[in-house]
Amino acid sequence: MLNIVVNPNQILRKKAEKIKDPLSSDVQKLIPEMIETMLVKDGIGLAAPQIGKSIRIVVIHHKDRDLVMINPKIVRKSLIKEWDEEGCLSVPEVFGDVKRCKKITVKYIDESGKEQILSGEGLLARVIQHEVDHLDGVLFIDKAKNLRRIENE
Ligand code: NI
């Protein structure tokens, strides 16, 4: 399992680099490690800067599937926004309410190097926006209202 970088850390604040070759052995080796780390840590999403790599890869666990998004770009956003609670593996035990677009469309390269386009709403749209923010050095605590600390028992 990979180590999770915890806030504050400069790598979480950098704009991550685009992946030039999604099929390179480094990327192909990293993807299953990121998925494993996300699942072991009980996360629903993980971005590469959170495991110390400033590159544009995110993994998302949605409806029993693991989505891999390389160089994701949100190409459409709904005007309608909604508030909901968020947390983050890099900001342990902290939760807050974040306003996000209700629906989005994202373009990305999948783990086999194919270009994909996906529309999502609700939780999926929220997770994608949260993870893409990580690639731009943005954390949910920058946007959240009513931040609160909830300690694990
Ligand atoms: Ni996060």
XYZ file of C-alpha atoms and ligand atoms in Angstrom:
154
model
C 0.000 0.000 0.000
C 1.131 3.536 -0.721
C 1.526 6.180 1.966
C -1.010 8.984 2.020
C 0.384 12.521 2.080
C -1.341 14.509 4.806
C -2.063 18.251 4.815
C -0.120 20.510 5.139
C 2.352 19.424 2.448
C 3.558 21.372 -0.582
C 2.879 18.508 -2.994
C -0.837 18.853 -2.239
C -0.625 22.498 -3.362
C 1.158 22.062 -6.692
C -0.451 21.882 -10.100
C 0.145 18.281 -11.188
C 1.807 17.425 -14.517
C -0.040 15.956 -17.467
C 0.671 12.303 -18.257
C 2.391 12.024 -21.627
C 2.294 8.242 -21.956
C -0.616 6.527 -20.159
C 0.757 3.119 -21.167
C 4.226 3.660 -19.688
C 5.276 1.030 -17.177
C 5.477 3.612 -14.360
C 1.846 4.644 -14.890
C 0.654 1.072 -15.394
C 2.344 -0.012 -12.177
C 1.017 2.933 -10.187
C -2.666 2.531 -11.142
C -3.363 -0.764 -9.289
C -1.379 0.519 -6.311
C -3.539 3.641 -6.178
C -6.723 1.551 -6.423
C -5.553 -0.767 -3.660
C -4.641 2.182 -1.434
C -8.027 3.837 -2.012
C -9.894 0.636 -1.158
C -7.808 -0.223 1.917
C -8.240 3.327 3.229
C -11.959 3.184 2.527
C -11.815 6.189 0.227
C -14.138 6.790 -2.714
C -11.488 8.661 -4.638
C -7.741 9.231 -4.649
C -5.574 11.606 -6.660
C -1.876 10.983 -7.389
C -0.620 14.033 -5.415
C -2.103 12.338 -2.337
C 0.409 9.524 -2.703
C 3.259 11.935 -3.355
C 3.222 12.028 -7.161
C 2.491 15.341 -8.822
C 0.893 13.816 -11.929
C -2.642 13.918 -13.340
C -4.143 10.551 -12.380
C -7.199 9.944 -10.227
C -8.983 6.754 -9.227
C -12.619 6.668 -8.143
C -14.653 3.869 -6.588
C -18.208 4.106 -7.849
C -20.920 1.444 -7.778
C -18.461 -1.419 -7.278
C -16.311 -0.229 -10.158
C -12.918 1.392 -10.051
C -12.650 4.219 -12.548
C -9.200 5.367 -13.621
C -8.962 8.873 -15.053
C -5.741 10.062 -16.620
C -5.553 13.784 -17.513
C -9.217 14.344 -16.564
C -10.784 17.575 -17.747
C -14.244 18.743 -16.766
C -15.804 19.941 -20.014
C -19.346 20.702 -18.848
C -20.800 21.827 -15.568
C -24.425 22.291 -14.581
C -25.510 25.717 -13.456
C -27.263 24.056 -10.557
C -25.028 23.541 -7.559
C -25.638 21.718 -4.317
C -24.093 21.498 -0.875
C -23.014 18.238 0.688
C -20.550 16.940 3.222
C -17.008 16.046 2.167
C -13.905 14.619 3.743
C -10.496 13.687 2.368
C -7.860 11.048 3.158
C -5.260 13.843 3.151
C -7.207 15.868 5.729
C -8.009 13.161 8.280
C -10.918 13.501 10.690
C -12.095 16.786 9.179
C -15.414 17.215 7.408
C -17.145 20.190 5.903
C -19.888 21.244 3.513
C -18.852 22.060 -0.032
C -20.918 23.558 -2.846
C -20.355 21.688 -6.112
C -21.967 21.500 -9.529
C -24.752 18.942 -9.458
C -23.885 17.445 -12.861
C -20.653 17.425 -14.794
C -19.137 15.877 -17.897
C -15.515 14.797 -17.779
C -13.129 13.770 -20.542
C -10.188 11.567 -19.665
C -7.896 8.769 -20.803
C -8.586 5.389 -19.229
C -6.024 2.815 -18.085
C -5.930 1.214 -21.535
C -5.077 4.535 -23.157
C -8.536 5.151 -24.631
C -10.222 8.528 -24.549
C -13.472 8.477 -22.572
C -16.253 10.897 -21.871
C -18.486 10.440 -18.836
C -21.390 12.389 -17.397
C -22.234 12.065 -13.739
C -24.408 13.670 -11.129
C -24.760 13.739 -7.391
C -22.026 11.882 -5.511
C -20.123 10.828 -8.655
C -20.039 14.416 -9.945
C -18.904 15.581 -6.508
C -16.074 13.048 -6.230
C -14.794 13.887 -9.713
C -14.759 17.616 -8.900
C -13.001 16.956 -5.568
C -10.327 14.770 -7.233
C -9.724 17.123 -10.163
C -9.269 19.922 -7.607
C -6.446 17.852 -6.057
C -4.641 17.916 -9.428
C -4.771 21.716 -9.325
C -3.514 22.000 -5.751
C -6.930 22.703 -4.259
C -8.241 20.994 -1.109
C -11.884 20.797 -0.058
C -11.085 22.755 3.108
C -10.359 25.768 0.867
C -14.012 25.786 -0.209
C -15.819 24.264 2.762
C -18.209 25.846 5.206
C -18.830 24.592 8.704
C -15.579 22.621 8.995
C -15.698 20.158 11.850
C -13.419 17.609 13.420
C -14.729 14.115 13.951
C -12.356 11.794 15.738
C -12.109 8.131 14.900
C -12.889 5.837 17.764
Ni -9.351 14.412 -1.239
